[in-house]
Structures are given as C-alpha cells and as structure tokens.
Coordinates of C-alpha atoms and ligand atoms in Angstrom, one line a residue:
X1 CA -185.5 -103.6 -42.7
X2 CA -185.7 -104.4 -46.4
X3 CA -187.9 -106.8 -48.0
X4 CA -190.7 -107.6 -50.6
X5 CA -193.2 -110.3 -50.3
X6 CA -197.2 -109.9 -52.3
X7 CA -198.8 -109.5 -48.6
X8 CA -197.8 -108.7 -44.7
X9 CA -201.5 -109.4 -44.0
X10 CA -200.9 -113.2 -44.2
X11 CA -198.3 -113.7 -42.1
X12 CA -200.8 -114.7 -39.1
X13 CA -202.8 -117.3 -41.5
X14 CA -198.6 -118.1 -42.0
X15 CA -197.8 -118.2 -38.4
X16 CA -201.0 -120.7 -37.8
X17 CA -199.3 -123.2 -40.7
X18 CA -195.2 -122.9 -39.2
X19 CA -196.7 -123.5 -36.1
X20 CA -198.6 -126.8 -37.5
X21 CA -196.0 -127.3 -39.2
X22 CA -192.9 -127.5 -36.8
X23 CA -195.1 -130.8 -34.7
X24 CA -193.9 -132.6 -38.0
X25 CA -190.7 -131.8 -38.8
X26 CA -189.3 -133.6 -35.9
X27 CA -185.8 -133.4 -37.4
X28 CA -185.6 -129.4 -37.2
X29 CA -186.6 -129.5 -34.1
X30 CA -184.4 -131.6 -32.3
X31 CA -181.1 -129.7 -33.8
X32 CA -182.5 -126.3 -32.8
X33 CA -182.9 -128.0 -29.1
X34 CA -179.3 -129.5 -29.5
X35 CA -177.7 -126.0 -31.2
X36 CA -179.7 -122.9 -30.0
X37 CA -177.7 -122.4 -26.5
X38 CA -174.0 -122.6 -28.6
X39 CA -174.9 -120.8 -31.5
X40 CA -173.0 -122.3 -34.1
X41 CA -174.2 -120.3 -37.0
X42 CA -173.7 -117.2 -35.1
X43 CA -171.4 -114.4 -37.2
X44 CA -173.1 -117.0 -40.6
X45 CA -174.6 -114.8 -43.3
X46 CA -176.6 -116.9 -45.1
X47 CA -178.2 -116.0 -47.7
X48 CA -181.4 -119.1 -49.2
X49 CA -181.8 -119.5 -52.5
X50 CA -184.8 -122.0 -52.1
X51 CA -189.3 -122.4 -52.1
X52 CA -190.2 -120.2 -49.9
X53 CA -192.6 -122.5 -48.2
X54 CA -194.4 -122.8 -44.6
X55 CA -191.8 -125.8 -44.1
X56 CA -188.2 -123.3 -45.6
X57 CA -190.0 -121.5 -42.6
X58 CA -189.3 -123.7 -40.0
X59 CA -185.6 -124.2 -41.6
X60 CA -185.4 -121.0 -42.0
X61 CA -185.8 -120.0 -38.2
X62 CA -183.8 -123.0 -36.8
X63 CA -181.2 -121.1 -38.6
X64 CA -182.1 -117.5 -37.2
X65 CA -181.9 -119.9 -34.0
X66 CA -178.5 -121.4 -34.4
X67 CA -177.6 -117.5 -34.3
X68 CA -177.2 -116.9 -38.0
X69 CA -177.3 -114.2 -40.3
X70 CA -179.9 -114.9 -43.1
X71 CA -181.9 -113.0 -46.3
X72 CA -184.0 -116.0 -48.5
X73 CA -185.5 -115.1 -51.8
X74 CA -187.9 -118.4 -53.1
X75 CA -185.5 -121.4 -56.4
X76 CA -188.6 -121.0 -58.4
X77 CA -190.8 -117.6 -59.7
X78 CA -194.3 -120.0 -58.8
X79 CA -193.1 -122.1 -55.9
X80 CA -194.0 -119.2 -52.7
X81 CA -196.0 -119.8 -50.6
X82 CA -197.2 -116.1 -49.8
X83 CA -198.5 -116.8 -46.3
X84 CA -194.8 -118.3 -45.1
X85 CA -193.3 -115.3 -46.7
X86 CA -195.6 -112.9 -44.8
X87 CA -195.3 -115.1 -41.7
X88 CA -190.5 -114.7 -41.6
X89 CA -190.5 -111.4 -42.2
X90 CA -193.1 -111.0 -39.4
X91 CA -191.2 -112.2 -37.3
X92 CA -192.4 -114.3 -34.1
X93 CA -191.5 -110.7 -32.1
X94 CA -192.8 -108.7 -34.8
X95 CA -195.7 -107.0 -36.5
X96 CA -197.4 -105.7 -39.4
X97 CA -196.4 -102.7 -38.5
X98 CA -192.7 -103.7 -36.9
X99 CA -191.7 -106.5 -39.0
X100 CA -188.7 -108.1 -36.7
X101 CA -187.9 -111.0 -38.4
X102 CA -185.9 -112.0 -41.8
X103 CA -185.8 -110.5 -45.1
X104 CA -187.2 -112.5 -47.4
X105 CA -188.0 -111.6 -51.6
X106 CA -190.3 -113.6 -52.3
X107 CA -194.4 -113.7 -54.5
X108 CA -196.1 -116.2 -56.1
X109 CA -195.7 -115.5 -59.4
X110 CA -192.7 -113.5 -60.4
X111 CA -191.6 -112.6 -64.2
X112 CA -188.3 -113.8 -64.1
X113 CA -186.7 -109.6 -64.2
X114 CA -188.2 -109.8 -60.4
X115 CA -187.0 -113.2 -59.4
X116 CA -183.1 -112.2 -60.1
X117 CA -183.7 -108.9 -58.5
X118 CA -185.0 -111.2 -55.5
X119 CA -181.6 -112.4 -56.3
X120 CA -179.7 -110.2 -56.2
X121 CA -181.7 -108.5 -53.3
X122 CA -180.7 -111.2 -51.2
X123 CA -176.5 -111.8 -52.3
X124 CA -176.3 -108.0 -51.0
X125 CA -176.8 -107.0 -47.4
X126 CA -177.8 -103.5 -46.4
X127 CA -174.7 -102.6 -45.8
X128 CA -173.3 -103.5 -49.0
X129 CA -171.5 -106.6 -47.9
X130 CA -171.6 -109.3 -48.8
X131 CA -173.4 -113.1 -47.3
X132 CA -170.5 -116.3 -46.1
X133 CA -172.7 -119.1 -46.8
X134 CA -175.3 -119.9 -49.6
X135 CA -177.7 -122.0 -48.9
X136 CA -179.0 -123.1 -52.9
X137 CA -181.7 -125.0 -54.1
X138 CA -180.9 -125.9 -58.0
X139 CA -177.6 -123.6 -57.8
X140 CA -178.9 -120.5 -59.3
X141 CA -177.7 -117.7 -56.7
X142 CA -174.1 -119.4 -56.6
X143 CA -174.7 -119.3 -61.3
X144 CA -175.0 -115.5 -60.0
X145 CA -171.7 -115.5 -58.1
X146 CA -170.2 -117.5 -59.9
X147 CA -170.7 -115.7 -62.8
X148 CA -170.3 -111.8 -62.5
X149 CA -166.7 -112.6 -61.2
X150 CA -166.1 -114.6 -65.0
X151 CA -167.6 -111.1 -66.2
X152 CA -165.7 -109.3 -63.9
X153 CA -162.5 -111.1 -64.4
X154 CA -163.1 -110.7 -68.0
X155 CA -163.8 -107.4 -68.4
X156 CA -167.3 -107.4 -69.3
X157 CA -171.1 -109.4 -69.4
X158 CA -171.7 -111.0 -73.2
X159 CA -174.7 -109.8 -74.8
X160 CA -177.2 -112.8 -74.7
X161 CA -177.5 -114.5 -78.3
X162 CA -181.2 -114.9 -80.5
X163 CA -180.3 -118.5 -79.8
X164 CA -180.0 -118.5 -75.5
X165 CA -183.2 -119.2 -73.5
X166 CA -184.6 -115.3 -72.8
X167 CA -183.9 -116.4 -68.6
X168 CA -180.4 -115.7 -69.6
X169 CA -180.6 -112.3 -71.4
X170 CA -182.1 -111.7 -67.9
X171 CA -179.4 -113.2 -66.5
X172 CA -177.5 -110.8 -67.8
X173 CA -179.2 -108.5 -67.9
X174 CA -178.7 -108.2 -64.2
X175 CA -175.1 -109.6 -64.3
X176 CA -174.6 -106.0 -66.7
X177 CA -176.5 -103.6 -63.8
X178 CA -175.2 -104.5 -60.7
X179 CA -171.1 -104.6 -61.9
X180 CA -172.1 -101.0 -63.8
X181 CA -173.1 -100.6 -59.8
X182 CA -170.2 -101.4 -57.8
X183 CA -167.2 -103.0 -60.1
X184 CA -165.8 -105.6 -58.4
X185 CA -169.1 -106.4 -55.5
X186 CA -169.0 -109.8 -57.9
X187 CA -165.6 -111.3 -56.8
X188 CA -165.4 -110.0 -53.5
X189 CA -168.9 -112.5 -52.8
X190 CA -166.9 -115.0 -54.4
X191 CA -164.0 -114.6 -51.4
X192 CA -165.9 -113.6 -48.8
X193 CA -168.1 -116.7 -49.5
X194 CA -167.2 -120.1 -47.1
X195 CA -168.7 -122.4 -49.4
X196 CA -172.7 -123.4 -50.8
X197 CA -175.2 -126.4 -49.4
X198 CA -176.7 -127.3 -52.2
X199 CA -180.8 -129.1 -52.0
X200 CA -181.3 -130.6 -56.0
X201 CA -180.3 -133.4 -58.2
X202 CA -179.9 -130.6 -60.9
X203 CA -177.7 -127.9 -58.7
X204 CA -175.6 -130.3 -57.6
X205 CA -175.1 -131.3 -61.5
X206 CA -174.5 -127.9 -61.6
X207 CA -171.4 -128.6 -58.6
X208 CA -169.8 -131.4 -60.0
X209 CA -170.0 -129.9 -63.3
X210 CA -167.6 -126.9 -61.7
X211 CA -165.7 -128.4 -60.0
X212 CA -164.7 -130.6 -63.1
X213 CA -163.5 -127.9 -65.1
X214 CA -162.1 -125.7 -62.5
X215 CA -164.2 -123.3 -62.2
X216 CA -165.3 -123.9 -58.1
X217 CA -164.8 -121.0 -56.5
X218 CA -166.1 -122.2 -52.9
X219 CA -167.2 -125.4 -51.0
X220 CA -170.3 -127.4 -51.6
X221 CA -171.8 -130.2 -49.7
X222 CA -174.1 -132.1 -51.7
X223 CA -177.1 -132.0 -49.1
X224 CA -179.8 -134.2 -52.2
X225 CA -176.8 -137.7 -51.9
X226 CA -177.3 -137.9 -48.2
X227 CA -179.4 -140.6 -47.7
X228 CA -181.6 -139.2 -46.8
X229 CA -182.5 -136.7 -49.4
X230 CA -182.7 -137.5 -52.0
X231 CA -184.4 -141.4 -51.0
X232 CA -186.6 -139.5 -48.8
X233 CA -187.8 -136.5 -50.6
X234 CA -187.3 -137.3 -54.5
X235 CA -189.3 -139.7 -53.8
X236 CA -191.9 -140.1 -51.1
X237 CA -192.0 -136.9 -51.3
X238 CA -193.0 -136.6 -55.2
X239 CA -194.8 -139.7 -54.4
X240 CA -196.6 -137.3 -52.5
X241 CA -197.5 -134.4 -54.3
X242 CA -197.6 -135.1 -57.7
X243 CA -200.9 -136.5 -57.1
X244 CA -201.6 -132.9 -55.2
X245 CA -200.7 -130.6 -58.0
X246 CA -202.6 -133.0 -61.0
X247 CA -205.8 -132.5 -57.9
X248 CA -205.4 -128.5 -57.7
X249 CA -204.5 -127.8 -60.9
X250 CA -206.9 -129.6 -62.2
X251 CA -209.3 -132.0 -60.3
X252 CA -209.6 -134.8 -63.5
X253 CA -210.2 -138.2 -62.0
X254 CA -206.4 -140.1 -62.2
X255 CA -207.6 -144.2 -61.7
X256 CA -208.2 -145.6 -65.1
X257 CA -206.5 -143.4 -67.4
X258 CA -203.0 -144.5 -69.1
X259 CA -199.8 -141.7 -67.3
X260 CA -196.3 -141.3 -68.9
X261 CA -193.9 -140.1 -66.4
X262 CA -190.5 -139.5 -68.7
X263 CA -187.6 -140.7 -66.1
X264 CA -187.4 -143.4 -63.6
X265 CA -184.9 -142.0 -61.4
X266 CA -186.1 -141.0 -57.3
X267 CA -188.8 -139.1 -58.1
X268 CA -190.3 -141.0 -61.4
X269 CA -190.1 -143.6 -58.1
X270 CA -192.7 -142.2 -56.3
X271 CA -194.5 -140.7 -58.8
X272 CA -194.8 -144.0 -61.1
X273 CA -196.2 -145.7 -57.7
X274 CA -198.3 -142.7 -56.5
X275 CA -200.5 -142.9 -60.6
X276 CA -200.6 -146.4 -60.2
X277 CA -201.6 -145.7 -57.0
X278 CA -205.0 -143.5 -58.3
X279 CA -205.3 -146.8 -61.1
X280 CA -204.2 -145.0 -63.2
X281 CA -202.4 -146.6 -65.6
X282 CA -198.6 -146.1 -65.7
X283 CA -196.1 -145.6 -68.3
X284 CA -191.6 -144.9 -67.8
X285 CA -190.0 -143.8 -70.0
X286 CA -186.1 -144.1 -70.1
X287 CA -182.2 -143.8 -71.6
X288 CA -180.5 -145.9 -68.6
X289 CA -181.1 -150.0 -68.7
X290 CA -180.8 -149.9 -64.9
X291 CA -183.4 -147.2 -64.1
X292 CA -185.7 -149.1 -67.4
X293 CA -185.3 -153.1 -65.8
X294 CA -186.0 -151.3 -62.8
X295 CA -189.4 -150.3 -63.7
X296 CA -190.2 -153.5 -65.5
X297 CA -190.1 -155.1 -62.6
X298 CA -191.1 -152.9 -60.0
X299 CA -194.9 -153.1 -62.7
X300 CA -194.6 -150.8 -65.6
X301 CA -194.4 -150.4 -69.5
X302 CA -191.4 -149.3 -70.2
X303 CA -191.7 -148.3 -73.5
X304 CA -190.5 -144.7 -75.7
X305 CA -192.7 -141.5 -75.6
X306 CA -192.9 -141.8 -79.5
X307 CA -195.2 -144.9 -79.4
X308 CA -197.4 -143.6 -76.0
X309 CA -198.1 -139.8 -77.3
X310 CA -201.2 -139.9 -78.5
X311 CA -202.8 -142.3 -76.9
X312 CA -202.1 -141.2 -72.4
X313 CA -203.9 -138.9 -71.0
X314 CA -202.2 -137.8 -68.7
X315 CA -197.3 -136.4 -68.6
X316 CA -194.5 -135.9 -65.6
X317 CA -191.9 -135.7 -66.3
X318 CA -188.5 -136.1 -63.9
X319 CA -185.1 -136.3 -65.9
X320 CA -183.1 -132.8 -64.2
X321 CA -182.7 -133.2 -68.7
X322 CA -184.3 -130.7 -71.4
X323 CA -186.6 -131.6 -74.7
X324 CA -188.0 -134.3 -72.6
X325 CA -190.8 -133.6 -74.8
X326 CA -191.4 -131.8 -77.7
X327 CA -193.6 -128.9 -79.7
X328 CA -194.3 -131.0 -82.0
X329 CA -194.6 -134.2 -79.2
X330 CA -197.3 -131.6 -78.0
X331 CA -199.6 -130.8 -80.9
X332 CA -199.3 -135.0 -81.5
X333 CA -201.0 -135.8 -78.0
X334 CA -205.2 -135.9 -77.6
X335 CA -207.2 -133.5 -76.1
X336 CA -207.3 -132.1 -73.6
X337 CA -204.0 -134.4 -72.6
X338 CA -202.6 -132.7 -69.3
X339 CA -198.4 -132.1 -69.6
X340 CA -196.3 -131.6 -66.7
X341 CA -193.2 -131.8 -65.2
X342 CA -192.2 -131.4 -62.1
X343 CA -188.3 -131.6 -62.2
X344 CA -186.5 -128.7 -61.3
X345 CA -185.8 -126.5 -64.6
X346 CA -188.8 -125.8 -67.4
X347 CA -186.5 -126.6 -69.5
X348 CA -187.7 -130.2 -70.0
X349 CA -191.1 -129.1 -71.6
X350 CA -190.4 -127.2 -75.0
X351 CA -192.4 -124.6 -74.1
X352 CA -190.6 -122.2 -76.2
X353 CA -191.5 -123.9 -79.2
X354 CA -194.6 -124.9 -77.9
X355 CA -195.9 -120.8 -77.8
X356 CA -194.4 -120.1 -81.6
X357 CA -196.8 -123.6 -83.3
X358 CA -198.5 -120.9 -85.7
X359 CA -202.6 -120.7 -84.9
X360 CA -202.1 -121.6 -82.0
X361 CA -204.0 -120.0 -78.8
X362 CA -202.8 -120.0 -74.8
X363 CA -205.8 -120.2 -72.8
X364 CA -205.4 -119.3 -69.1
X365 CA -207.9 -121.5 -67.2
X366 CA -206.8 -120.7 -63.6
X367 CA -203.0 -119.1 -63.0
X368 CA -200.5 -122.3 -63.5
X369 CA -203.1 -124.2 -65.1
X370 CA -203.8 -122.8 -69.0
X371 CA -204.7 -124.6 -71.8
X372 CA -202.8 -125.1 -75.3
X373 CA -205.7 -124.4 -78.6
X374 CA -204.0 -125.7 -81.6
X375 CA -205.8 -124.4 -85.4
X376 CA -207.5 -127.7 -85.3
X377 CA -209.6 -127.1 -82.1
X378 CA -208.5 -129.6 -80.2
X379 CA -206.4 -128.9 -77.1
X380 CA -203.7 -129.7 -74.4
X381 CA -203.6 -128.7 -71.1
X382 CA -200.2 -127.5 -69.2
X383 CA -199.0 -127.1 -66.0
X384 CA -197.0 -123.8 -63.9
X385 CA -196.0 -123.2 -67.9
X386 CA -194.2 -126.6 -68.2
X387 CA -192.3 -125.5 -64.2
X388 CA -191.9 -127.7 -61.7
X389 CA -195.7 -128.4 -61.3
X390 CA -196.3 -129.7 -57.2
X391 CA -195.1 -126.7 -56.2
X392 CA -196.3 -124.0 -58.5
X393 CA -200.5 -125.4 -58.9
X394 CA -199.8 -127.1 -54.9
X395 CA -198.0 -126.4 -51.7
X396 CA -194.5 -128.7 -52.4
X397 CA -193.7 -131.2 -49.9
X398 CA -195.2 -131.9 -46.0
X399 CA -193.5 -131.0 -44.1
X400 CA -192.3 -133.8 -42.3
X401 CA -190.3 -135.3 -45.1
X402 CA -188.5 -132.2 -45.6
X403 CA -187.8 -132.9 -41.6
X404 CA -185.3 -135.0 -43.3
X405 CA -183.8 -133.0 -46.2
X406 CA -184.0 -129.3 -44.2
X407 CA -181.9 -131.1 -41.5
X408 CA -179.1 -132.3 -43.4
X409 CA -178.8 -128.8 -44.5
X410 CA -178.6 -127.3 -41.8
X411 CA -176.3 -129.5 -40.2
X412 CA -173.6 -128.6 -43.8
X413 CA -173.9 -125.3 -43.0
X414 CA -173.2 -126.5 -38.8
X415 CA -170.5 -128.1 -41.4
X416 CA -169.3 -125.9 -43.7
X417 CA -169.7 -122.9 -41.6
X418 CA -167.3 -123.9 -38.8
X419 CA -165.0 -126.4 -40.1
X420 CA -164.6 -125.0 -43.3
X421 CA -160.8 -125.3 -43.4
X422 CA -161.5 -129.5 -43.7
X423 CA -163.2 -128.3 -46.7
X424 CA -160.7 -127.5 -50.1
X425 CA -162.7 -126.2 -52.2
X426 CA -164.4 -128.9 -53.9
X427 CA -167.7 -131.2 -53.2
X428 CA -168.5 -133.4 -50.8
X429 CA -171.7 -135.5 -49.0
X430 CA -172.3 -135.4 -45.9
X431 CA -170.3 -138.6 -43.1
X432 CA -172.8 -141.8 -43.2
X433 CA -173.4 -141.2 -39.2
X434 CA -174.7 -138.3 -39.7
X435 CA -177.2 -139.3 -42.6
X436 CA -177.7 -142.0 -39.4
X437 CA -178.7 -138.8 -37.8
X438 CA -181.5 -137.3 -39.8
X439 CA -182.8 -140.6 -39.9
X440 CA -182.6 -141.5 -36.2
X441 CA -184.2 -138.2 -35.5
X442 CA -187.7 -139.0 -37.3
X443 CA -188.0 -142.5 -35.8
X444 CA -190.1 -141.9 -32.4
X445 CA -192.9 -139.5 -34.6
X446 CA -193.7 -142.6 -36.5
X447 CA -193.7 -145.1 -33.7
X448 CA -190.3 -146.9 -35.4
X449 CA -189.0 -149.6 -32.6
X450 CA -185.1 -149.9 -34.0
X451 CA -183.5 -153.2 -33.0
X452 CA -180.4 -153.0 -30.7
X453 CA -177.6 -155.2 -32.6
X454 CA -175.4 -156.9 -29.9
X455 CA -171.7 -156.8 -29.6
X456 CA -171.1 -160.4 -30.9
X457 CA -173.7 -158.9 -34.3
X458 CA -171.7 -155.6 -34.2
X459 CA -168.5 -157.6 -35.1
X460 CA -169.6 -159.7 -36.9
X461 CA -171.2 -157.9 -39.5
X462 CA -168.0 -155.7 -39.0
X463 CA -169.5 -152.4 -37.8
X464 CA -170.1 -150.0 -34.9
X465 CA -173.1 -151.4 -32.3
X466 CA -173.4 -146.8 -32.4
X467 CA -173.3 -147.0 -37.1
X468 CA -172.8 -145.8 -39.1
X469 CA -173.8 -149.7 -40.3
X470 CA -173.3 -149.8 -43.9
X471 CA -169.7 -149.0 -46.3
X472 CA -170.4 -145.4 -48.2
X473 CA -171.0 -148.2 -51.6
X474 CA -174.2 -149.5 -50.0
X475 CA -177.3 -148.2 -52.2
X476 CA -180.3 -148.2 -50.7
Ligands
NAI501 P1 -182.4 -138.8 -61.1 O1 -181.1 -138.8 -62.0 O2 -182.3 -139.8 -59.8 O3 -183.1 -139.2 -62.0 C1 -183.0 -138.9 -63.5 C2 -184.2 -140.1 -64.9 O4 -183.8 -139.6 -65.4 C3 -182.6 -141.0 -65.0 O5 -182.9 -142.3 -64.1 C4 -182.4 -140.4 -65.9 O6 -181.3 -141.4 -67.4 C5 -183.5 -140.0 -66.9 N1 -183.4 -139.3 -68.0 C6 -182.8 -138.6 -67.5 N2 -182.7 -138.6 -69.5 C7 -183.5 -139.1 -70.2 C8 -185.0 -138.9 -71.1 N3 -184.5 -138.0 -71.8 N4 -185.9 -139.6 -71.3 C9 -186.5 -140.1 -70.3 N5 -185.4 -140.5 -69.4 C10 -184.5 -140.0 -68.5 O7 -182.9 -137.5 -60.9 P2 -183.7 -137.3 -59.6 O8 -183.2 -136.7 -58.2 O9 -185.0 -138.3 -59.9 O10 -184.7 -135.8 -59.8 C11 -184.7 -135.0 -61.3 C12 -185.3 -134.1 -61.1 O11 -186.2 -133.8 -60.4 C13 -184.0 -133.2 -61.1 O12 -184.5 -131.3 -61.5 C14 -184.9 -132.5 -59.6 O13 -183.4 -131.5 -59.2 C15 -186.1 -132.8 -59.7 N6 -186.3 -132.6 -58.2 C16 -187.2 -132.3 -57.8 C17 -188.3 -132.2 -56.8 C18 -189.7 -131.1 -56.6 O14 -190.3 -131.2 -55.7 N7 -189.9 -131.1 -58.2 C19 -187.8 -133.5 -55.4 C20 -186.5 -133.0 -55.5 C21 -185.9 -132.7 -56.7

C-alpha cells in the first residue's frame, strides 16, 4: 500500500481515540448499521480531501464499511492529527509492519509544495486510474481536477505572475509536472468523476461560481447547507473549538479581554457566544445589515475594525472573505494582541503584507504560534500563520458535532454515487427528509424526547406526521 504519514508508531494511540470517538458519533454508527450489509458504495473510488483528524478517521472507515475504496489527504497543511493518520493507514486489522487500512497522504506541518503533492497522490490509484467520487472540504481537490482539465484543453499551463499568491504558483507547478508526466490525465479524471460532496461554506461558494460560469464538470452536493451541518458544525463546533485554539496556543485569560469577531454568520455566531461565555467583552464587525442587526440584538457591540483595532486584545476572523485584517491594522494593534482566523483560507489576514513590513521580526514561540515584533519593539501574536486556528492550534470540532456533518457527507456520497442520473451537472442540497433523519439519529444520545404530531395536528399545519416538518424556505 502506498501512503505517506508522519509516524506509523502512533497508530495505537490513534485507534484508542477512534474507539472513543465512535461512541460520540451515533449518526455515523447508525449509517454503518443500516448499510454495511448492502454496501451501496461498492465500486466507489472516493478521493477525500478533508482535515485528517480522529473524527475524519471514523468517516473514512464508515465509507469503507459501505464498500468504498478510499484515498485521503488533509485540506490544510496544519490540520492533520498524526495519530489519526497513522491509525487509518494501519487499519482495523493491520499492523505497523503490515498496514491494511486506507492510503493517507497527510502530516501536520506540510509545506505548500508537499500539500499539493499529497492531493495529486490521492487523485490517482496505484494502477493509474482515477477516482470516481470526490469528498471535498474547501474545494482544493475539485479545483486541481478542473484547472488541470482546463489547461489540458488550452494546451498549456500559464505561468504565475508576480502579484499571484505563492500558493497559486505551487498549484500551477503541480499541474505542469503532472500533465508532462501523463498528458490528458486531468481530462480523463474529470470525465471519470460522478460527483463531489462539499463540506464547507468556502468550497460551496467556489462550486456555485463554477456552475454559474458553466465550467462545473460534474454534479455536486452542497453538504454545508444541510441544516444539520452549517447550523451545527459551523456554529456549535466553532463555539467549542475557537476557545480550544486560543487556550492551547496562548493560554491567555479570556475573561475581561476585548475580543473582536469579524463576521457574524454561522461561524461568527458560535465564536462570539463562546468568547462571551469566557467573560470577554465581544465586539462584532459585519458588512451585512441583517447579520449586524442580529449581533446587536444578541447583545454585542457592532462597529468597524478601524474603531477598535488599537484597543482590542483578541481578533478572530470568520468571514470566508479576504483582506479582513491588513498589515496596517496589525501594525497598529496593542502589544501582544492575539490575531487569528477560523475561516477556511489564510487570506483573511494579510500575512504576506505583514512579512513585508520593514524591520519586522518573526519569532517562533512554538509551532503554529508566532510573535511578530515591529521595529518599534511592540509585537503581536499570530496563530497558525493565519490559517484556521481551531484545527491548526487545537484539534478542531469534537466528535458529536462532526457526526452530524459526516452523516450528511455519507448520505450525499450514496445519493450521488447510486442515483447519478438523477443529478445532472449542478449544485444540490440534500432533501429535507434526509436532513431531519440526520438530526433524528443524534437525539437518543442526548436523551431528547420528541413530541409526536397527532394526525389532526399534522393536517392542521399541512405536513406529514413523518415529516418533513418545515418548507424548504424555512431558515431555522
Ligand atoms: P457565513 O457566510 O455564514 O458568514 C460569514 C459572514 O462574514 C457573513 O455574515 C458576511 O456578511 C460576513 N462578512 C463578509 N465580509 C466581511 C467583512 N469584510 N467584514 C465583516 N464581515 C464580513 O459563513 P460561515 O458558514 O460562517 O463560514 C465562514 C468561514 O468559516 C468560511 O470560510 C467557512 O468555510 C469556514 N468554516 C470554518 C470552520 C472551522 O472549523 N474552522 C467550520 C465551518 C466553516
């Protein structure tokens, strides 16, 4: 088996944590029970690009139990948990000397060159064949296939310009190398893929852009916008893991500090609530009047970053947008202000601009925690080099909330793989009855007793006793 992880000797530790996680992931366990006899994913060759954590290990082994052949990478250079990666490679029946699990190409602290090499490795099977499904988080695997096929059609891979981010040059180099190795590879891969299921807001945004431009090559299911994903993982998951990230990175007392949360979408709502829960005085910035009004009515001060940049202690960006905190902002912050991002990509904070400030010095406190000292002697602390701090500095969301997200992922994979003809090229969300099913699978574990509608009540509000209980336009 081909694979590349940090250290296979961590597999036993990973396996012990996977065992605990399974108990906390009732949705995934129920899906295993429902489908492992019929194996609806038999014949599926799934390439996964999603943070290689303990929770993801439970997802991967669920896909395997349903019949799939899987290869995996992390979707961020810092988010891999090396013991999880090792346990997945060794597998449930293997040993370190004879691994029998799933090929994983991921370790904590990859370079960007290694990251795109890993993505390329997982997008080809040892016999040279391509995957027929992608499970993506942020859209990097989908991007590589689409750009590869586009440049093969154009007959050349362009050269990155001086203004392009460094990462874009790495992506172009990866494509140039792989096309030279095997011309036509990406066109074949794009044709082979039946569909992609996408995990996060940022990846979904990319998919809708491609669908709008007419460049989307295969159907996609937007898993993020299942209610049981974005209204749970993005909100309650970040409510847990934003504090975990801050604590493990700095252990600074949050109570009494002024924390600025940029963006009050699902992630921003979870982060703001968590920081307030720790006793921070939380200030929100927003561009959307609806979200700004929500923040105000939830009791947060809403103002611009300009107003508070010099006085706040902790900054968390949650926008999925870019250039939220600029180099100029950072140079004006107070001594030892903490700067972090929990959105998908690192461009919410202008790290390249920070590095170019004359006289700036970067001091590593420990991996993924850096002090940036300005020439006047004052400094700021930047977490995870501007990448998502809950996965870079801590271990991301806990199992129970990821069980909701990943049960949606598995159901979406089954939908696209087994009913391909029902999904012409486009971007879809799962039907509401499946969303409700995911929620239902998590109630018992929390001791929730659901009230049942009477037939008369169901008729009165115009729904079926079995659901769905809300129209598609309901917002929760
Ligand atoms: P969302 O669209 O619900 O919220 C983003 C908010 O930011 C919106 O309300 C928008 O109006 C606001 N915004 C945009 N530009 C802004 C600006 N210049 N200043 C202030 N506010 C601005 O998106 P969601 O679901 O909250 O996701 C946000 C990001 O977090 C995405 O990149 C997503 O992929 C990522 N994410 C990260 C997770 C993690 O574990 N680290 C988990 C889930 C999502």
